[in-house]
PDB file of C-alpha atoms in Angstrom:
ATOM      1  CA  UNK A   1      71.680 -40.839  41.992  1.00  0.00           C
ATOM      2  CA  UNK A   2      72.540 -41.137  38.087  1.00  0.00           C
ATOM      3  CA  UNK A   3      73.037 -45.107  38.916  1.00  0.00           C
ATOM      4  CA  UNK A   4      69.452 -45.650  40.929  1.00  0.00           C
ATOM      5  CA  UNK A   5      67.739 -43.767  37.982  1.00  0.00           C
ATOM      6  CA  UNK A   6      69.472 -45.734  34.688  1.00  0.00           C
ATOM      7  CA  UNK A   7      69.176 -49.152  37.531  1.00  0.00           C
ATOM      8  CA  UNK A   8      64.659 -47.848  37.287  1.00  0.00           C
ATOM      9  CA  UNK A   9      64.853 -47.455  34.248  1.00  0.00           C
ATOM     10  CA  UNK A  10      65.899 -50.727  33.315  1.00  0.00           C
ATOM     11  CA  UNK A  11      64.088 -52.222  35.585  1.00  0.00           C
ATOM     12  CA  UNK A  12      60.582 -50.953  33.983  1.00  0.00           C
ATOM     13  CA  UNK A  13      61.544 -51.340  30.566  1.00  0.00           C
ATOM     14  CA  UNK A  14      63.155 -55.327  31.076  1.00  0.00           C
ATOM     15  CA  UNK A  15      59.726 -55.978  33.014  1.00  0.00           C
ATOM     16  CA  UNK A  16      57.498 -54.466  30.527  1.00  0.00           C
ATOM     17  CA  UNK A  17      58.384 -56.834  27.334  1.00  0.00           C
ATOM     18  CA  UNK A  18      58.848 -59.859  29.482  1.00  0.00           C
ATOM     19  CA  UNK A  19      55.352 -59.353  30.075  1.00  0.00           C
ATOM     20  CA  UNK A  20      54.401 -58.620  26.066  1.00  0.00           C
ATOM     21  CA  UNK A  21      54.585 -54.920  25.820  1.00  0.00           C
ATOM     22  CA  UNK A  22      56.818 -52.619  23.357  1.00  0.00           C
ATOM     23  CA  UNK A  23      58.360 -49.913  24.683  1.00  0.00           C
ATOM     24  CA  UNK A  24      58.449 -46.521  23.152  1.00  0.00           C
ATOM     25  CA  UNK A  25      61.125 -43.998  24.656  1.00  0.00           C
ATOM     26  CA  UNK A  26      61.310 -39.975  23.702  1.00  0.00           C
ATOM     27  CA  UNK A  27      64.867 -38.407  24.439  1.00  0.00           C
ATOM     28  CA  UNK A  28      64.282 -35.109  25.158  1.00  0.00           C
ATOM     29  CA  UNK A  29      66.685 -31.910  26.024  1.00  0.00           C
ATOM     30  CA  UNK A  30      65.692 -28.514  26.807  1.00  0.00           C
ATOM     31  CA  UNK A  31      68.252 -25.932  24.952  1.00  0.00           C
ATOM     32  CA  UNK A  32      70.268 -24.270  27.111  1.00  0.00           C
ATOM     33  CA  UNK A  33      68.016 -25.438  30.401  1.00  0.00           C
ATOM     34  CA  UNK A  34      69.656 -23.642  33.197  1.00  0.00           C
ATOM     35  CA  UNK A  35      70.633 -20.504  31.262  1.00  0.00           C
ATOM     36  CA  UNK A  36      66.607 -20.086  30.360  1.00  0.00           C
ATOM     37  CA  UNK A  37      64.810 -20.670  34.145  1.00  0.00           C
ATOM     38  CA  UNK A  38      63.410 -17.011  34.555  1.00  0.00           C
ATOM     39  CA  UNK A  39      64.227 -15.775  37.953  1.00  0.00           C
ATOM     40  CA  UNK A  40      60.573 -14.426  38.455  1.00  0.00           C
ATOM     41  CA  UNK A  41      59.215 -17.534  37.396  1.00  0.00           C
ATOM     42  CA  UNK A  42      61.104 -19.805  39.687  1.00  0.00           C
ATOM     43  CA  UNK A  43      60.677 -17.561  42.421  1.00  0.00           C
ATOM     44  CA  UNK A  44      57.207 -17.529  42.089  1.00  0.00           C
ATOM     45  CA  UNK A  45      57.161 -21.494  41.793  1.00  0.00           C
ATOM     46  CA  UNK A  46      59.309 -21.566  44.655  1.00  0.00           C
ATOM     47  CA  UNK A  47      56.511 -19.748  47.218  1.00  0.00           C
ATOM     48  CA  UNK A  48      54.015 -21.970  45.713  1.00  0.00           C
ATOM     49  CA  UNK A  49      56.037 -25.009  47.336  1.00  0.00           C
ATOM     50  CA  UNK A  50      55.805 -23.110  50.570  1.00  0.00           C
ATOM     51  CA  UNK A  51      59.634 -22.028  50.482  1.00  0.00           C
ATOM     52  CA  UNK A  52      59.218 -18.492  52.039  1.00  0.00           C
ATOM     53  CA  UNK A  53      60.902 -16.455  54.358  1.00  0.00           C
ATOM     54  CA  UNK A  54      64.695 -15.972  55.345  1.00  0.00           C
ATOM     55  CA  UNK A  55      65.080 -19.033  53.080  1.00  0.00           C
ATOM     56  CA  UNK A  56      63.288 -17.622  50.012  1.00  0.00           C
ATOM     57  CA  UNK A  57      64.963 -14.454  50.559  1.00  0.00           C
ATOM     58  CA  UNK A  58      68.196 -15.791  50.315  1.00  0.00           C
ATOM     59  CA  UNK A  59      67.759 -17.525  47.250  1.00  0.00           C
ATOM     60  CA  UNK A  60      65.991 -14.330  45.898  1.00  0.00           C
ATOM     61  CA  UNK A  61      69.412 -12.720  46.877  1.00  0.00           C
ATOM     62  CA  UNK A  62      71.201 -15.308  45.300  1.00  0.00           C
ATOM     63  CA  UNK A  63      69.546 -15.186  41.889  1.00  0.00           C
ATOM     64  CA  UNK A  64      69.222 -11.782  41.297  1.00  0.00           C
ATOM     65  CA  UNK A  65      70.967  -8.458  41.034  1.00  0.00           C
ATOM     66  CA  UNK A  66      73.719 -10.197  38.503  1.00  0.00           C
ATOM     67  CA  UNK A  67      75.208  -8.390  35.931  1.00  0.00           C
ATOM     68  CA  UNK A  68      76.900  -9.447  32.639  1.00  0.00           C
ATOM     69  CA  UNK A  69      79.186  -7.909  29.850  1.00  0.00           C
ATOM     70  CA  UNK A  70      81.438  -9.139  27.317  1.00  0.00           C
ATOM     71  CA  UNK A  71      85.062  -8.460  26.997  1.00  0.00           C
ATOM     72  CA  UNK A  72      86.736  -9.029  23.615  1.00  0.00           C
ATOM     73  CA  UNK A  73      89.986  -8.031  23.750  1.00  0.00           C
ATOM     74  CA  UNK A  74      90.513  -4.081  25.260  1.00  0.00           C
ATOM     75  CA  UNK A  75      86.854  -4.004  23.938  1.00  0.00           C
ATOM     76  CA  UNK A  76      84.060  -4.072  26.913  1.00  0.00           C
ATOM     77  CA  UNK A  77      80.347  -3.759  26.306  1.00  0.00           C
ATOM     78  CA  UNK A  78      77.908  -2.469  28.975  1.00  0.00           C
ATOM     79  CA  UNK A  79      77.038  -4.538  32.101  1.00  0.00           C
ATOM     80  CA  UNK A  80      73.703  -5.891  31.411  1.00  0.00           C
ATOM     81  CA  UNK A  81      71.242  -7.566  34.128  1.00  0.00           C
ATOM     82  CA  UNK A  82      70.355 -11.370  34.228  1.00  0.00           C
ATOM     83  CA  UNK A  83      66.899 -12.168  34.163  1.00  0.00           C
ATOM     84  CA  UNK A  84      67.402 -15.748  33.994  1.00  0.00           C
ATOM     85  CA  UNK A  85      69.482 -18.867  34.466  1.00  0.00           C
ATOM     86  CA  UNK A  86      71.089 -20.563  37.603  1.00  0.00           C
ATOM     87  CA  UNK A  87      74.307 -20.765  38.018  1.00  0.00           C
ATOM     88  CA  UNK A  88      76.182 -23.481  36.316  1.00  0.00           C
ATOM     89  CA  UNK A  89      78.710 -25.228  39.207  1.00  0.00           C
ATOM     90  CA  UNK A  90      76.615 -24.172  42.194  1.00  0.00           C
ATOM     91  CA  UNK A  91      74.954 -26.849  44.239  1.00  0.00           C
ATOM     92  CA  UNK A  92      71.612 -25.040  44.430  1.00  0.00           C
ATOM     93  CA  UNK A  93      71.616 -24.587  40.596  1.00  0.00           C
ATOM     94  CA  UNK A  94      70.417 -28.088  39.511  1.00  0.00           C
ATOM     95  CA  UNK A  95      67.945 -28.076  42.696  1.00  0.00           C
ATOM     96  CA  UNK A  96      66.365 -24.941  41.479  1.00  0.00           C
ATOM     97  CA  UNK A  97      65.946 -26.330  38.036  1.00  0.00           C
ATOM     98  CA  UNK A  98      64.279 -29.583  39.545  1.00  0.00           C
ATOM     99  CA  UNK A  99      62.112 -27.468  41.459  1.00  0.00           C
ATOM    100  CA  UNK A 100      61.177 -25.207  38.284  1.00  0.00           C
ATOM    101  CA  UNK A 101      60.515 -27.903  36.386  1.00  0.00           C
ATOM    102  CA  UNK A 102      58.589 -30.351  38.934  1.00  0.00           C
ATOM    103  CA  UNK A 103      54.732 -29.400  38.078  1.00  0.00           C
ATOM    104  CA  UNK A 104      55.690 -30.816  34.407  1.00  0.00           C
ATOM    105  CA  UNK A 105      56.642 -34.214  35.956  1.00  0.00           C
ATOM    106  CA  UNK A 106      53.383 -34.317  37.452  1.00  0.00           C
ATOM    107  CA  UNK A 107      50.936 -33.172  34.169  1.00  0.00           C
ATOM    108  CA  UNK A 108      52.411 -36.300  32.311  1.00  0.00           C
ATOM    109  CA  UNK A 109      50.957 -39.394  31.989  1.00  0.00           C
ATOM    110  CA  UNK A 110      53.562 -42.374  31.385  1.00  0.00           C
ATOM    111  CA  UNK A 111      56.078 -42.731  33.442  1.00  0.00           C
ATOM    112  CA  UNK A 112      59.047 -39.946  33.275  1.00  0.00           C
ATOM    113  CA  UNK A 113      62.932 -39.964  34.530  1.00  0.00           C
ATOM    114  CA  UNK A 114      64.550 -36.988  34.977  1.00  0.00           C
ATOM    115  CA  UNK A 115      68.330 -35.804  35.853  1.00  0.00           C
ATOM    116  CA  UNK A 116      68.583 -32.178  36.616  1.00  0.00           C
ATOM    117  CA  UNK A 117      67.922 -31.556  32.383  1.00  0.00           C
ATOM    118  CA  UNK A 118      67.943 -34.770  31.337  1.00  0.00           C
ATOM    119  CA  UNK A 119      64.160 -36.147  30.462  1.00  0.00           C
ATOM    120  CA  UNK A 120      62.897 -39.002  28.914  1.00  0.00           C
ATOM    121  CA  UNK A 121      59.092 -39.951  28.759  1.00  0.00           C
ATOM    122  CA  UNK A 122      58.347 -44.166  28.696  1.00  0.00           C
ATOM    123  CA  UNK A 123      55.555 -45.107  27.059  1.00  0.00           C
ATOM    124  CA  UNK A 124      54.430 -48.352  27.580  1.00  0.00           C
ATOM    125  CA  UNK A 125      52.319 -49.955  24.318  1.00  0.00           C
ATOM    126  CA  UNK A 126      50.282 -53.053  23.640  1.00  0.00           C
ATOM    127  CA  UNK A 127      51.350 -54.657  20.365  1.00  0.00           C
ATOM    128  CA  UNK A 128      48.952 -52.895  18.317  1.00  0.00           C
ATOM    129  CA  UNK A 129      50.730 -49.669  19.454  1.00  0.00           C
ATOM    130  CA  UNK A 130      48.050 -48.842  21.960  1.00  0.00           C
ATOM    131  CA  UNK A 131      49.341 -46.016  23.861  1.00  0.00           C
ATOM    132  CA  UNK A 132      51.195 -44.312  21.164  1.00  0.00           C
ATOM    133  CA  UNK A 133      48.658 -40.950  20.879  1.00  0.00           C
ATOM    134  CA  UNK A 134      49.006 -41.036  24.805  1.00  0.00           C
ATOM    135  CA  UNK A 135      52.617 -40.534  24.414  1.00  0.00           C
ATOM    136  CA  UNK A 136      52.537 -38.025  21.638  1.00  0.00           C
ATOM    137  CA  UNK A 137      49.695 -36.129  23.824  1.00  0.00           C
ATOM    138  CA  UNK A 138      52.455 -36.059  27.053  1.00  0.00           C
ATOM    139  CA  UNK A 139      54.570 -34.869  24.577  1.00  0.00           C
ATOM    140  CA  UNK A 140      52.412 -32.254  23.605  1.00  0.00           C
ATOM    141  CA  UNK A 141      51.738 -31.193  27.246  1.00  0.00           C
ATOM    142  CA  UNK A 142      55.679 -30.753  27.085  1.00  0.00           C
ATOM    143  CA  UNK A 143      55.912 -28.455  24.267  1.00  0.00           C
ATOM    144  CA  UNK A 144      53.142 -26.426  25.986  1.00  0.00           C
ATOM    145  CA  UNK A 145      54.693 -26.410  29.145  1.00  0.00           C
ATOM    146  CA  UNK A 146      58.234 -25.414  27.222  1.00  0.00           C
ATOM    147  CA  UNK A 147      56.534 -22.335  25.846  1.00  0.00           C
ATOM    148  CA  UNK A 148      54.503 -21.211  28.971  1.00  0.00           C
ATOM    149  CA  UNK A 149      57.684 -21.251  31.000  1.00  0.00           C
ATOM    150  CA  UNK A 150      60.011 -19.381  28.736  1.00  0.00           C
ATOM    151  CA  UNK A 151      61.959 -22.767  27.975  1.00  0.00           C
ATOM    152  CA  UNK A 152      62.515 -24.556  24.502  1.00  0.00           C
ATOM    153  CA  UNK A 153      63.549 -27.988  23.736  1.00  0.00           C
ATOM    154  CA  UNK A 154      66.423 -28.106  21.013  1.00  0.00           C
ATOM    155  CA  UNK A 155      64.882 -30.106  18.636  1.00  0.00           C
ATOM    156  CA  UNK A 156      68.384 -31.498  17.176  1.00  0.00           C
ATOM    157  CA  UNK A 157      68.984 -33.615  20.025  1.00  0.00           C
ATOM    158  CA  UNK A 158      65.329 -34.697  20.543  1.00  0.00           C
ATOM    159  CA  UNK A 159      64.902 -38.745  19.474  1.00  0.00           C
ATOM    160  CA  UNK A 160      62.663 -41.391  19.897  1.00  0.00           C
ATOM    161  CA  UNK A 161      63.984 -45.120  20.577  1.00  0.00           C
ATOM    162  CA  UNK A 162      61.343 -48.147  20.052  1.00  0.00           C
ATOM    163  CA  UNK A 163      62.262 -51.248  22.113  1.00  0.00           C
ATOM    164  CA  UNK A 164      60.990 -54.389  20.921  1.00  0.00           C
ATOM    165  CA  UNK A 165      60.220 -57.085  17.643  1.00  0.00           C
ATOM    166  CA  UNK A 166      57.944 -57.326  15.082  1.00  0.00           C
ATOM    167  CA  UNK A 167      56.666 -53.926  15.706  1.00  0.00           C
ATOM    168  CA  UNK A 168      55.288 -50.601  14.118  1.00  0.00           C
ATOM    169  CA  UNK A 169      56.801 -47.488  14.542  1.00  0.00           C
ATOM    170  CA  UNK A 170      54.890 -44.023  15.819  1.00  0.00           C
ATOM    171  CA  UNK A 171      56.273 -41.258  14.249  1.00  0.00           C
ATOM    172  CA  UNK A 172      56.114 -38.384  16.789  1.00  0.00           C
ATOM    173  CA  UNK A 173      56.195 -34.774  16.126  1.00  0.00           C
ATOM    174  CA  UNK A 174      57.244 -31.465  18.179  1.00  0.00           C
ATOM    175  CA  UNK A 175      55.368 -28.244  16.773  1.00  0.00           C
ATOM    176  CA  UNK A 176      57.581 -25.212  17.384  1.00  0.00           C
ATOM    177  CA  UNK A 177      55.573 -21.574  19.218  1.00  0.00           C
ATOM    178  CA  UNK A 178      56.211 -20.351  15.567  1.00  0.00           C
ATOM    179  CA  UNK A 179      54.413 -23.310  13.923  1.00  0.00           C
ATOM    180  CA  UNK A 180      56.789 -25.320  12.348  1.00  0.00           C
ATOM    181  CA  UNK A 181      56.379 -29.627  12.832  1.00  0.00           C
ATOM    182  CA  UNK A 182      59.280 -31.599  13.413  1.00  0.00           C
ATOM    183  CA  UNK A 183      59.310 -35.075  13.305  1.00  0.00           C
ATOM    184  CA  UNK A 184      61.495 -36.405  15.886  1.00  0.00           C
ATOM    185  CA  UNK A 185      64.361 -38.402  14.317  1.00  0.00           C
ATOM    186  CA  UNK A 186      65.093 -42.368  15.162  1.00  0.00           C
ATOM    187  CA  UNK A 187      67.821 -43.144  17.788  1.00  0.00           C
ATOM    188  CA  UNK A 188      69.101 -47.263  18.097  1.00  0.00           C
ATOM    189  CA  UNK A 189      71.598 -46.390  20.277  1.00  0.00           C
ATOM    190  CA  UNK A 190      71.495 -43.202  22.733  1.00  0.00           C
ATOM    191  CA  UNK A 191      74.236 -42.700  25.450  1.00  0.00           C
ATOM    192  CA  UNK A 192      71.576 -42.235  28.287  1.00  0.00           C
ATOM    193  CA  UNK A 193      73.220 -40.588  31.761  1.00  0.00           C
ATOM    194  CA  UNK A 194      76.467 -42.254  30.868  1.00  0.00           C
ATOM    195  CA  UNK A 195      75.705 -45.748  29.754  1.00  0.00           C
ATOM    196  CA  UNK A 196      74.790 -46.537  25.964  1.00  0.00           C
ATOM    197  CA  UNK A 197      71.349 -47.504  25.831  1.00  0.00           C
ATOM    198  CA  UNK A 198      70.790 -49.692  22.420  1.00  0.00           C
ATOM    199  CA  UNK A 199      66.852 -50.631  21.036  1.00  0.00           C
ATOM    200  CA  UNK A 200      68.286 -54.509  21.452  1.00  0.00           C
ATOM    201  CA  UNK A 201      69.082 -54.087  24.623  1.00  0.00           C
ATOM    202  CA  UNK A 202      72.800 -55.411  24.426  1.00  0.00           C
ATOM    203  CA  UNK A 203      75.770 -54.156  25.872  1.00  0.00           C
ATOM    204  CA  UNK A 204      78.733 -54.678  23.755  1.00  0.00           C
ATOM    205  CA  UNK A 205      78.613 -51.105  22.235  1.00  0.00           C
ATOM    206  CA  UNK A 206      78.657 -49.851  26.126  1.00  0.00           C
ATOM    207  CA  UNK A 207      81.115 -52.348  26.998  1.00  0.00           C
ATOM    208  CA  UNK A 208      83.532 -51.133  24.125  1.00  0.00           C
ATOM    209  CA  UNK A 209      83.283 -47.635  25.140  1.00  0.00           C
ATOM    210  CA  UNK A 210      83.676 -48.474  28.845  1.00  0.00           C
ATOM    211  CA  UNK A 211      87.196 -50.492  28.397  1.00  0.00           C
ATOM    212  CA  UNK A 212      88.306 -47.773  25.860  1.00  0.00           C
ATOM    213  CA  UNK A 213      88.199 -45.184  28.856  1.00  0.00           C
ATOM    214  CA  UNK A 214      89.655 -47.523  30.859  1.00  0.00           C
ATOM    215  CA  UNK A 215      92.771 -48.117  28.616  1.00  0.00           C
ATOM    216  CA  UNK A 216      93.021 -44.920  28.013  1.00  0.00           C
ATOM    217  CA  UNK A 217      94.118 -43.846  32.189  1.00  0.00           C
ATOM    218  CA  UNK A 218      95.412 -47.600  31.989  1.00  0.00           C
ATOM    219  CA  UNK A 219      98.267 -46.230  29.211  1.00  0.00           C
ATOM    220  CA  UNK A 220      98.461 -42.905  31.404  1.00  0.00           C
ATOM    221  CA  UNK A 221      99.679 -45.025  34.072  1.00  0.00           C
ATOM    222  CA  UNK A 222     101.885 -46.918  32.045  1.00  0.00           C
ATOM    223  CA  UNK A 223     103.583 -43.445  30.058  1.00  0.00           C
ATOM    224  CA  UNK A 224     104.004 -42.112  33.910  1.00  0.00           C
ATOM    225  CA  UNK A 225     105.863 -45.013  35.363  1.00  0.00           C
ATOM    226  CA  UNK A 226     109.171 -46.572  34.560  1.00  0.00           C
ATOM    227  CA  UNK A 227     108.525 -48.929  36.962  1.00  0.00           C
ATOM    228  CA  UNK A 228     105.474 -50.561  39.015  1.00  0.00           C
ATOM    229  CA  UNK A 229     105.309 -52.966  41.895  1.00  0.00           C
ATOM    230  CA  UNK A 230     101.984 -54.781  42.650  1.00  0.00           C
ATOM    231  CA  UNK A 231     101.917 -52.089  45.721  1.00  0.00           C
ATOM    232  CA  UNK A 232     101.755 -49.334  43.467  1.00  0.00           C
ATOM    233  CA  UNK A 233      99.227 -50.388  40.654  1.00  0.00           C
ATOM    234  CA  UNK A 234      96.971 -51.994  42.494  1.00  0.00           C
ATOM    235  CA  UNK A 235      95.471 -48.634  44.320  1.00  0.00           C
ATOM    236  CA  UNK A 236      96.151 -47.014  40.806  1.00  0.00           C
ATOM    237  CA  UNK A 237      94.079 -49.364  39.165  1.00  0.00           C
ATOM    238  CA  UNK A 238      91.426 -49.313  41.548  1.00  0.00           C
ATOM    239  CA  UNK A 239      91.419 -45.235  41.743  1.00  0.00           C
ATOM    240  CA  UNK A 240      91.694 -44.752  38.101  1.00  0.00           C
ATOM    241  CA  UNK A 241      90.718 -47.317  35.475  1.00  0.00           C
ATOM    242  CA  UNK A 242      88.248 -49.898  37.604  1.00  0.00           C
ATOM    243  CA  UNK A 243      85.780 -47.175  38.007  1.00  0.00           C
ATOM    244  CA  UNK A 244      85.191 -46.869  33.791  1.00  0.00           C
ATOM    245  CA  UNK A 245      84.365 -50.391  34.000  1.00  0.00           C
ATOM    246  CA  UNK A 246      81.838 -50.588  36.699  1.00  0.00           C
ATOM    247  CA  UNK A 247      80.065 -47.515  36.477  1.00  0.00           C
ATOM    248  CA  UNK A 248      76.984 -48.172  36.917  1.00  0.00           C
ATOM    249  CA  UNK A 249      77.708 -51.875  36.259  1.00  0.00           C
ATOM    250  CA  UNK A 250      74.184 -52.722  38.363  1.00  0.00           C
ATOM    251  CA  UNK A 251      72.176 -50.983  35.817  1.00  0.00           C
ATOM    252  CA  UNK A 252      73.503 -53.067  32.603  1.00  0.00           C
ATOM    253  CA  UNK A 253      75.519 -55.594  33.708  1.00  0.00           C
ATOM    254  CA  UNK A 254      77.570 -57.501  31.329  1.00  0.00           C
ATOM    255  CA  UNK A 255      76.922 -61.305  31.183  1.00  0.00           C
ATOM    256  CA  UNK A 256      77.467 -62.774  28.035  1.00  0.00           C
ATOM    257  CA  UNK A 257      81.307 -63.971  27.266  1.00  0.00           C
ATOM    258  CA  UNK A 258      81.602 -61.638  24.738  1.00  0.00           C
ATOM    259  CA  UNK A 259      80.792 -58.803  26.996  1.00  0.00           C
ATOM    260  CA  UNK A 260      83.115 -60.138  29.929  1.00  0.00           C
ATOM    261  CA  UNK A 261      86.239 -60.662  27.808  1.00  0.00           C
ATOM    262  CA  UNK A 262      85.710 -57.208  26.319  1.00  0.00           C
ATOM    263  CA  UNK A 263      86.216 -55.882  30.063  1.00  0.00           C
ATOM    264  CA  UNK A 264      88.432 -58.771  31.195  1.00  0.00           C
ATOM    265  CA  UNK A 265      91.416 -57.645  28.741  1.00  0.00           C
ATOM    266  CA  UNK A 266      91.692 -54.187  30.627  1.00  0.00           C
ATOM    267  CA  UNK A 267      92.518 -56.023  33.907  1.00  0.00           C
ATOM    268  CA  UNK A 268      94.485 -58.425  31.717  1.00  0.00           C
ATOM    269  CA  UNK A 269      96.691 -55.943  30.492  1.00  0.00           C
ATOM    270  CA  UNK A 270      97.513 -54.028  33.576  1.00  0.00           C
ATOM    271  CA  UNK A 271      98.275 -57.268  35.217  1.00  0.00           C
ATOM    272  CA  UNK A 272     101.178 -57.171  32.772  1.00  0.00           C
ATOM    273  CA  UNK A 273     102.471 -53.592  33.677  1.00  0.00           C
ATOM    274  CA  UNK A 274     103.848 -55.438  36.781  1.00  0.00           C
ATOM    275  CA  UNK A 275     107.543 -56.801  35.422  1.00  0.00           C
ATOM    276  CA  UNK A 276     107.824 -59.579  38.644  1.00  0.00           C
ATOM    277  CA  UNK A 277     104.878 -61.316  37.341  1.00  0.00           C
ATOM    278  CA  UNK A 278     104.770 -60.186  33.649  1.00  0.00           C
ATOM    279  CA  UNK A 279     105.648 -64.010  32.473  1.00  0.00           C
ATOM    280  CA  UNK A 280     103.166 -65.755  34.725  1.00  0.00           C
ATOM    281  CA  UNK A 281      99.708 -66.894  34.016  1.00  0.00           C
ATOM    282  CA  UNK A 282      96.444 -64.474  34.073  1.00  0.00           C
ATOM    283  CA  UNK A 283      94.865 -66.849  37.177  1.00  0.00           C
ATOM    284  CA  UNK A 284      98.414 -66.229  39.042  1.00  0.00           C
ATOM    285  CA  UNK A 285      99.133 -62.530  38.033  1.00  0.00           C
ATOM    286  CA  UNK A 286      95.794 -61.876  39.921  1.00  0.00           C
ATOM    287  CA  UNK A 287      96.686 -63.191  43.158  1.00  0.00           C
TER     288      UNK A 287
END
């Protein structure tokens, strides 16, 4: 799911400025998001999707009547009850929180993609930064919705990225239920769902990070073993470095010979783990 979403998203943003537009993009993430979904909020929401009956009752049964207390030491407080939150680790937790928070995606104007909590709202501007109080007003509608549903967006980690040259920049501002304006702070380079996301749209930052993962479990393997065949690292290196290197490869992938070698020494070295063939050639190591 993560890879289809970053694959859209980079799919409206590259076909946006190849036809002339700037792109503006607002980061958002709600504090503490599935600690703050009020159970008789989302219960509500969920009979207003027509969820009812034996169904609705067992969610019902599985949200509420949960207690809490803290234990420091011999020290216990008094159980408490929960009034809010799904479960963190449950598979109905982030399903819940989509359905809580699916009337918002609808009330906003540009296009939004959302991952369980992760949001981000595309706005889409001529070159005279047309479409910029649009943006501002969806963020708006956000704020309002944050405060009507007993949610808050931690404003720390709120940004705003602006793709494309020879360009103005909006700023854009959050106003907090007690008043207070924040202007959102400027983000070139955002790790979005897993990938880095840069405003130039280039890769080698997420290409770095990607083959330092990978040599990381790569030098695991090596520390583990005082010996490998070609039998035995191939599956390893399929299992547990290849994946760092192609996750979601579709959504950013690497072209330039810059980017390729980056990724191309991983494979390079573990070709080398393999003492039979250590001396050969890369083209005849990978046979």
């Amino acid at each position: 799911m993560k890879y289809l979403i970053l694959l859209e998203f980079m799919d409206k943003v590259t076909n946006y400025l190849d036809k002339g537009y700037l792109i503006d993009i607002i980061y958002t993430d709600f504090s503490k998001a599935f600690d703050k979904v009020s159970h008789v909020k989302l219960l509500a929401k969920l009979k207003s999707y027509g969820i009812i009956g034996e169904t609705y009752e067992w969610i019902k049964s599985f949200l509420l009547g949960r207690k809490q207390r803290v234990v420091l030491g011999d020290v216990m407080s008094n159980w408490e009850p929960v009034s809010s939150g799904v479960p963190q680790g449950s598979v109905l937790g982030p399903i819940l929180f989509i359905i809580f928070i699916n009337d918002l995606l609808e009330m906003l104007q540009f296009t939004t993609l959302s991952y369980a909590d992760d949001l981000k709202l595309i706005g889409i501007m001529s070159k005279n930064t047309l479409g910029t109080e649009s943006l501002q007003n969806d963020l708006n509608v956000l704020v309002d919705w944050c405060k009507e549903w007993s949610t808050e967006l931690n404003l720390s980690k709120c940004k705003s990225m602006y793709i494309g040259k020879n360009r103005e920049k909006k700023e854009y501002r959050i106003t907090s239920h007690l008043g207070e304006t924040t202007v959102l702070s400027e983000t070139t380079c955002e790790k979005d769902l897993g990938v880095i996301i840069t405003n130039d749209l280039k890769w080698n930052k997420q290409c770095v990070s990607a083959s330092a993962r990978a040599n990381r479990d790569l030098g695991q393997i090596k520390s583990s073993f005082t010996y490998l065949s070609k039998e035995t690292i191939i599956p390893l290196y399929t299992a547990l470095v290849r994946p760092h290197l192609e996750y979601a490869v579709s959504s950013w992938s690497p072209h330039t010979k810059s980017n390729i070698k980056i990724l191309e020494r991983v494979q390079k070295r573990a070709t080398k783990l393999v003492k039979t063939i250590r001396e050969k050639p890369y083209e005849q190591r990978l046979k």
